[in-house]
Amino acid sequence: MYAFEYQRAGSVAEAASLLAKNPEAKLLAGGQTFIPTLKARLAQPSHVVDIGRLKELAGIEVKGNVVSIGAMTRHAEVAASADVKKAIPALADLAIEIGDQQVRNRGTLGGSVANNDPAADYPSAVLALGATIVTNQREIASGDFFQGMFSTALQDGEIIVRIVFPMPKRAAYSKFHHPASGYAMAGVFVADTANGVRVAVTGAGSSGVFLWKAAEAALTKTFAAASLDGIAVDEGECIADLHAGADYRAHLVGVMAKRAIKKITG
Amino acid sequence: MNKIEFTINGKKVATQVEGRTLLVNLIRDELKLTGTHVGCDTSQCGCCTIHLDGKSVKSCAMLAAQADGANIVTIEGMADGDKLHPVQQAFTECHGLQCGFCTPGMIMTAASILKDHPQPTEEQIVKGLEGNLCRCTGYINIIKSVHRAAELMKA
């Protein structure tokens, strides 16, 4: 790891000011991606600003028809939350599938979403549920937030404060784990929402998480796994790497989508 | 340098660390608690698992500075004097190890599984241990050990 100055911010405002002072500074949340990245010398920040323990960024709140989750809420807390299990059980189901026990005890919602790894789980829920990303500067709709692999609408110095998830009528997540890393080879979040059926795919798209429009249209007509027969994502848009070819990933997306729908329809 | 204080295996420690010092390196190199192992150093294998404020975490994927104020337990803090922790006792009885390198991490994670699920199913054990790798592939006896530990803790 290259040397850097560690700074623990006492508030979001202080973190923002530390970022503003040092253009090469980076935020540290749970560190489950960032610390391995530093160890591999894939990043060389001058300062690391730790926001992992900020109380103003943690916690889960259900109000009316929305679930608001603080950016530094750990995956394990979301997975175990009685409120989340009741309001959006699919979100708790997704959280328990992230990484492993140790990773879930450290990794955070905000860190995962800000990093926008193409194989991360949370971006699919954020996109499918039409969540709003609340930062220290503004509110960003999920449709505008994800801008391709590891790329988001976040500006320099912008910090995710919380993510607000509207409760769907019904939803489910199904994931094919990479057997070693636990990342999604394909993960599909299906949500029947006030704004229609939404199907978000992670792990497979070469531009990161995306909405599978053809599946949404088919499910809007008839909400059943069989509605996806004969429909497939374009394998030209899928990731091909040493773990799986694009055709295999495209196929997995269909299988995971059907499994998610069956979780809902029984 | 960053001044940090924390409790490890019941003892208070105050020290100074560089920002980039990993918690596992502080534990092993400075505190000489070498039971916590570094297996892969890429946060895959779980050999470096410790309890941080009661929860299993990988100490190779944390900065020492992040542990300021924490209560840490390592494998050295599990036994009560000469009396092994029930999970350690179970691993001994069931031969839940081959070369033993992954064992400290397995025991720390197993203790967390049993905290969440005092009578775990096989599935809960397997899922709970997914962040711990055994290169000897000795998983059968490791799983047996966790079942046995549950019995010992119930008794």
Coordinates of N, CA and C in Angstrom, one line a residue, chain A residues 6-18 49-57:
Chain A
Y6 N -4.3 9.3 7.0 CA -5.7 8.8 7.4 C -6.3 10.0 8.2
Q7 N -7.6 10.3 7.9 CA -8.3 11.3 8.6 C -9.7 10.8 8.9
R8 N -10.1 10.8 10.2 CA -11.4 10.4 10.5 C -12.3 11.6 10.6
A9 N -13.3 11.7 9.8 CA -14.2 12.8 9.8 C -15.2 12.7 10.9
G10 N -15.5 13.8 11.6 CA -16.4 13.8 12.7 C -17.8 14.1 12.2
S11 N -18.0 14.5 11.0 CA -19.3 14.8 10.4 C -19.2 14.8 8.9
V12 N -20.4 14.8 8.3 CA -20.4 14.8 6.8 C -19.8 16.1 6.3
A13 N -20.1 17.2 7.0 CA -19.6 18.5 6.6 C -18.1 18.5 6.7
E14 N -17.5 17.9 7.7 CA -16.1 17.9 7.8 C -15.5 17.0 6.7
A15 N -16.1 15.9 6.4 CA -15.6 15.0 5.4 C -15.6 15.8 4.0
A16 N -16.7 16.5 3.8 CA -16.7 17.3 2.5 C -15.6 18.3 2.5
S17 N -15.3 19.0 3.6 CA -14.3 20.0 3.6 C -12.9 19.4 3.5
L18 N -12.7 18.2 4.1 CA -11.4 17.5 3.9 C -11.2 17.1 2.4
V49 N -10.2 9.6 3.9 CA -11.1 10.2 4.8 C -12.2 9.2 5.3
D50 N -12.1 8.8 6.5 CA -12.9 7.7 7.1 C -14.3 8.3 7.5
I51 N -15.3 7.8 6.8 CA -16.7 8.2 7.2 C -17.5 7.0 7.7
G52 N -16.8 5.9 7.9 CA -17.5 4.6 8.2 C -18.3 4.7 9.5
R53 N -17.9 5.5 10.5 CA -18.6 5.5 11.8 C -19.5 6.6 12.0
L54 N -19.7 7.4 11.0 CA -20.6 8.6 11.2 C -22.0 8.2 11.5
K55 N -22.5 8.6 12.7 CA -23.8 8.2 13.1 C -24.9 8.8 12.2
E56 N -24.6 10.0 11.7 CA -25.6 10.6 10.8 C -25.8 9.9 9.5
L57 N -24.9 9.0 9.2 CA -25.0 8.2 8.0 C -25.5 6.8 8.2

